């Protein structure tokens, strides 16, 4: 899909928002797009942005200082980048894909003296290269109530991606599996507070994701156009 490239960034944000039910949030994924594109989105009332590389986020935070922006980190995070990322105080790290990373974030947030909000990333897609916990690993984590050991991290929900395919049924099956995992965790640990986010859906599949119970979609190309890497 991609971007139908008609209209301005503001028009596209409006059009996407119009399709989202109440209670479904929109992360504008601005990776590889310049600060000027983010300013256009800000002018359209968009406050939530997603970035996938720490260095790029650092630059944008500096360039857009003083703006009313919430940053979500959505990329694979190496443990040696945790400290500089947390210094930027991202509103949410959506892509916590291993226990080791979770522990590193928890230690660093404790050291920096604040609570970091995160999502745990689940891997359900066909591709083997994607990062994340398997559904079984994630269930085991909550079953063992290991989250009680966290000192400075709040797990707000889960994030996942569907298989990269044109097969609508396959995509829906993946999204349903992610939503079902979330529901099982909630049933398993009804006392989890603030565990309310199911982040799934990108430019080409966010409508399907919403149908399957997404509460947060992450849309880049359909807002900002194709990325130039
Ligand atoms: C880049 C990216 C997106 C946005 O992808 P588009 O296809 O451009 O909408 C969403 N989620 C994650 C994790 C990404 O890395």
Short mmCIF file of C-alpha atoms and ligand atoms in Angstrom, two decimals:
data_model
loop_
_atom_site.label_atom_id
_atom_site.label_comp_id
_atom_site.label_asym_id
_atom_site.label_seq_id
_atom_site.Cartn_x
_atom_site.Cartn_y
_atom_site.Cartn_z
CA UNK A 1 0.00 0.00 0.00
CA UNK A 2 1.09 2.49 0.53
CA UNK A 3 0.49 6.04 0.55
CA UNK A 4 -1.99 7.10 -2.03
CA UNK A 5 0.04 10.29 -1.91
CA UNK A 6 -2.97 12.51 -2.37
CA UNK A 7 -3.36 15.51 -0.14
CA UNK A 8 -1.12 16.83 2.57
CA UNK A 9 0.20 15.13 5.68
CA UNK A 10 -2.60 16.85 7.58
CA UNK A 11 -5.25 15.53 5.14
CA UNK A 12 -3.94 11.99 5.48
CA UNK A 13 -3.92 12.13 9.28
CA UNK A 14 -7.50 13.42 9.23
CA UNK A 15 -8.56 10.65 6.87
CA UNK A 16 -6.97 7.92 8.98
CA UNK A 17 -8.39 9.33 12.22
CA UNK A 18 -11.85 9.33 10.66
CA UNK A 19 -11.61 5.54 10.22
CA UNK A 20 -10.45 4.81 13.79
CA UNK A 21 -13.09 3.99 16.39
CA UNK A 22 -13.14 5.81 19.73
CA UNK A 23 -10.39 4.56 21.97
CA UNK A 24 -7.97 3.54 19.22
CA UNK A 25 -4.82 5.66 19.28
CA UNK A 26 -2.68 6.67 16.32
CA UNK A 27 1.12 6.67 16.40
CA UNK A 28 2.50 8.61 13.45
CA UNK A 29 5.65 6.71 12.53
CA UNK A 30 8.08 9.42 11.50
CA UNK A 31 11.25 7.36 11.14
CA UNK A 32 13.40 8.43 8.20
CA UNK A 33 11.26 11.54 7.70
CA UNK A 34 12.59 15.00 8.58
CA UNK A 35 11.56 17.20 11.49
CA UNK A 36 9.66 19.42 9.03
CA UNK A 37 7.29 16.54 8.25
CA UNK A 38 6.71 16.11 11.98
CA UNK A 39 5.93 19.82 12.28
CA UNK A 40 3.25 19.44 9.62
CA UNK A 41 1.69 16.59 11.56
CA UNK A 42 1.89 18.57 14.80
CA UNK A 43 0.03 21.40 13.11
CA UNK A 44 -2.71 18.88 12.32
CA UNK A 45 -3.04 18.09 16.02
CA UNK A 46 -1.01 14.87 15.99
CA UNK A 47 1.00 14.52 19.23
CA UNK A 48 2.11 10.91 19.21
CA UNK A 49 5.10 9.90 17.05
CA UNK A 50 7.03 6.67 16.61
CA UNK A 51 10.76 6.32 15.95
CA UNK A 52 12.86 3.20 15.59
CA UNK A 53 16.46 4.36 16.02
CA UNK A 54 17.93 6.00 19.12
CA UNK A 55 20.29 8.35 17.28
CA UNK A 56 17.57 9.60 15.00
CA UNK A 57 15.25 10.14 17.96
CA UNK A 58 17.97 12.08 19.78
CA UNK A 59 18.31 14.44 16.84
CA UNK A 60 14.57 14.95 16.50
CA UNK A 61 14.06 15.55 20.21
CA UNK A 62 16.71 18.27 19.98
CA UNK A 63 15.26 19.82 16.82
CA UNK A 64 11.71 19.81 18.14
CA UNK A 65 12.47 20.93 21.68
CA UNK A 66 9.57 22.88 23.13
CA UNK A 67 6.92 21.15 21.03
CA UNK A 68 4.17 19.18 22.75
CA UNK A 69 5.24 15.72 21.52
CA UNK A 70 4.94 12.19 22.89
CA UNK A 71 7.54 9.78 21.53
CA UNK A 72 7.10 6.05 21.24
CA UNK A 73 10.14 3.92 20.55
CA UNK A 74 9.13 1.10 18.19
CA UNK A 75 12.39 -0.40 16.89
CA UNK A 76 14.66 -3.20 17.98
CA UNK A 77 16.66 -1.85 20.90
CA UNK A 78 20.19 -2.95 21.71
CA UNK A 79 20.97 -3.00 25.41
CA UNK A 80 23.88 -0.59 24.95
CA UNK A 81 21.38 2.00 23.66
CA UNK A 82 19.03 1.73 26.64
CA UNK A 83 20.74 4.46 28.68
CA UNK A 84 20.69 7.16 25.99
CA UNK A 85 17.14 6.22 25.02
CA UNK A 86 15.82 6.47 28.58
CA UNK A 87 17.49 9.86 28.99
CA UNK A 88 15.06 11.04 26.30
CA UNK A 89 12.14 9.88 28.49
CA UNK A 90 10.12 8.22 25.74
CA UNK A 91 6.44 7.97 26.71
CA UNK A 92 6.42 4.30 25.75
CA UNK A 93 8.91 1.70 24.51
CA UNK A 94 6.71 -0.58 22.41
CA UNK A 95 9.36 -3.03 21.32
CA UNK A 96 10.66 -4.84 24.40
CA UNK A 97 11.50 -8.15 22.77
CA UNK A 98 13.44 -10.11 25.40
CA UNK A 99 13.68 -10.59 29.15
CA UNK A 100 17.25 -9.38 29.08
CA UNK A 101 16.17 -6.10 27.49
CA UNK A 102 13.33 -5.72 29.98
CA UNK A 103 15.73 -6.18 32.90
CA UNK A 104 18.20 -3.74 31.41
CA UNK A 105 15.48 -1.12 31.02
CA UNK A 106 14.28 -1.73 34.56
CA UNK A 107 17.74 -1.29 36.03
CA UNK A 108 18.44 1.82 34.00
CA UNK A 109 15.07 3.45 34.78
CA UNK A 110 15.67 2.75 38.48
CA UNK A 111 19.11 4.34 38.19
CA UNK A 112 17.69 7.38 36.40
CA UNK A 113 14.92 7.60 39.00
CA UNK A 114 11.73 7.29 36.98
CA UNK A 115 9.26 4.67 35.81
CA UNK A 116 9.51 3.63 32.15
CA UNK A 117 6.30 2.51 30.44
CA UNK A 118 6.75 -0.39 27.99
CA UNK A 119 4.92 -2.90 25.83
CA UNK A 120 6.19 -6.45 25.40
CA UNK A 121 6.59 -7.42 21.76
CA UNK A 122 5.13 -10.76 20.71
CA UNK A 123 6.19 -12.66 17.63
CA UNK A 124 3.39 -14.43 15.76
CA UNK A 125 4.27 -13.69 12.14
CA UNK A 126 5.59 -16.20 9.64
CA UNK A 127 8.91 -14.45 9.12
CA UNK A 128 11.71 -15.80 11.26
CA UNK A 129 13.62 -12.58 11.38
CA UNK A 130 11.12 -10.68 13.49
CA UNK A 131 11.97 -10.04 17.12
CA UNK A 132 9.82 -10.76 20.11
CA UNK A 133 8.60 -13.20 22.73
CA UNK A 134 6.67 -16.23 21.52
CA UNK A 135 3.12 -16.35 22.89
CA UNK A 136 4.19 -19.27 25.10
CA UNK A 137 7.12 -17.33 26.54
CA UNK A 138 4.91 -14.38 27.23
CA UNK A 139 2.25 -16.44 28.97
CA UNK A 140 4.93 -18.11 31.08
CA UNK A 141 6.25 -14.69 32.07
CA UNK A 142 2.86 -13.57 33.36
CA UNK A 143 1.99 -16.96 34.84
CA UNK A 144 5.11 -16.80 36.98
CA UNK A 145 4.22 -13.22 37.93
CA UNK A 146 7.82 -12.18 37.20
CA UNK A 147 6.58 -8.65 36.53
CA UNK A 148 6.30 -8.21 40.30
CA UNK A 149 10.10 -8.01 40.39
CA UNK A 150 10.19 -4.89 38.21
CA UNK A 151 11.14 -1.81 40.19
CA UNK A 152 10.93 0.97 37.64
CA UNK A 153 9.10 -0.42 34.63
CA UNK A 154 5.39 -0.50 33.99
CA UNK A 155 4.13 -3.01 31.41
CA UNK A 156 1.15 -1.36 29.69
CA UNK A 157 0.31 -4.09 27.18
CA UNK A 158 1.68 -5.87 24.15
CA UNK A 159 2.76 -5.04 20.61
CA UNK A 160 2.87 -7.26 17.57
CA UNK A 161 3.04 -7.43 13.80
CA UNK A 162 1.18 -9.61 11.33
CA UNK A 163 2.92 -11.65 8.65
CA UNK A 164 4.12 -9.66 5.70
CA UNK A 165 1.70 -11.02 3.12
CA UNK A 166 -1.24 -10.02 0.94
CA UNK A 167 -3.28 -12.87 2.40
CA UNK A 168 -5.96 -11.05 4.37
CA UNK A 169 -7.03 -14.16 6.24
CA UNK A 170 -3.49 -14.85 7.37
CA UNK A 171 -3.09 -11.25 8.56
CA UNK A 172 -6.35 -11.43 10.48
CA UNK A 173 -5.37 -14.75 12.06
CA UNK A 174 -2.13 -13.15 13.29
CA UNK A 175 -3.94 -10.13 14.72
CA UNK A 176 -6.53 -12.34 16.40
CA UNK A 177 -3.73 -14.39 17.94
CA UNK A 178 -2.14 -11.23 19.35
CA UNK A 179 -5.46 -10.00 20.76
CA UNK A 180 -6.24 -13.45 22.21
CA UNK A 181 -2.87 -13.49 23.94
CA UNK A 182 -3.60 -10.09 25.48
CA UNK A 183 -7.00 -11.33 26.71
CA UNK A 184 -5.44 -14.43 28.22
CA UNK A 185 -2.87 -12.37 30.09
CA UNK A 186 -5.63 -10.15 31.48
CA UNK A 187 -7.59 -13.25 32.57
CA UNK A 188 -4.47 -14.73 34.12
CA UNK A 189 -3.53 -11.58 36.02
CA UNK A 190 -6.73 -9.59 36.58
CA UNK A 191 -4.89 -7.47 39.13
CA UNK A 192 -2.46 -6.03 36.53
CA UNK A 193 -3.01 -2.29 36.59
CA UNK A 194 -2.81 -0.10 33.51
CA UNK A 195 -2.43 -3.11 31.23
CA UNK A 196 -4.70 -1.93 28.45
CA UNK A 197 -2.78 -1.55 25.20
CA UNK A 198 -2.75 -3.83 22.15
CA UNK A 199 -0.50 -2.12 19.61
CA UNK A 200 -0.99 -3.64 16.17
CA UNK A 201 -1.59 -2.42 12.64
CA UNK A 202 0.58 -0.50 10.17
CA UNK A 203 -0.15 1.38 6.95
CA UNK A 204 -1.25 -1.61 4.89
CA UNK A 205 -3.13 -3.51 7.59
CA UNK A 206 -4.30 -1.13 10.31
CA UNK A 207 -7.97 -1.45 9.32
CA UNK A 208 -7.76 -5.23 9.74
CA UNK A 209 -5.94 -4.75 13.04
CA UNK A 210 -8.70 -2.51 14.35
CA UNK A 211 -11.30 -5.10 13.32
CA UNK A 212 -9.36 -7.65 15.35
CA UNK A 213 -9.13 -5.56 18.52
CA UNK A 214 -6.16 -3.21 18.21
CA UNK A 215 -6.13 -0.23 20.58
CA UNK A 216 -3.12 1.50 19.01
CA UNK A 217 -2.07 1.62 15.36
CA UNK A 218 1.38 2.63 14.11
CA UNK A 219 1.15 4.27 10.71
CA UNK A 220 4.10 5.68 8.78
CA UNK A 221 3.94 5.44 5.00
CA UNK A 222 0.22 6.22 4.73
CA UNK A 223 0.90 9.54 6.50
CA UNK A 224 4.37 10.62 5.47
CA UNK A 225 4.85 8.78 2.16
CA UNK A 226 7.52 6.28 1.22
CA UNK A 227 10.67 6.29 3.29
CA UNK A 228 14.00 6.95 1.61
CA UNK A 229 16.56 4.83 3.44
C1 LIG B 1 8.15 1.30 10.41
C2 LIG B 1 7.22 0.68 11.37
C3 LIG B 1 5.84 0.94 11.32
C4 LIG B 1 5.19 1.78 10.23
O1 LIG B 1 5.20 1.10 9.03
P1 LIG B 1 4.38 1.66 7.73
O2 LIG B 1 4.21 0.49 6.88
O3 LIG B 1 5.23 2.73 7.15
O4 LIG B 1 3.08 2.19 8.27
C5 LIG B 1 5.04 0.37 12.30
N1 LIG B 1 5.56 -0.41 13.28
C6 LIG B 1 6.86 -0.68 13.36
C7 LIG B 1 7.35 -1.55 14.46
C8 LIG B 1 7.74 -0.16 12.42
O5 LIG B 1 9.04 -0.44 12.51
#
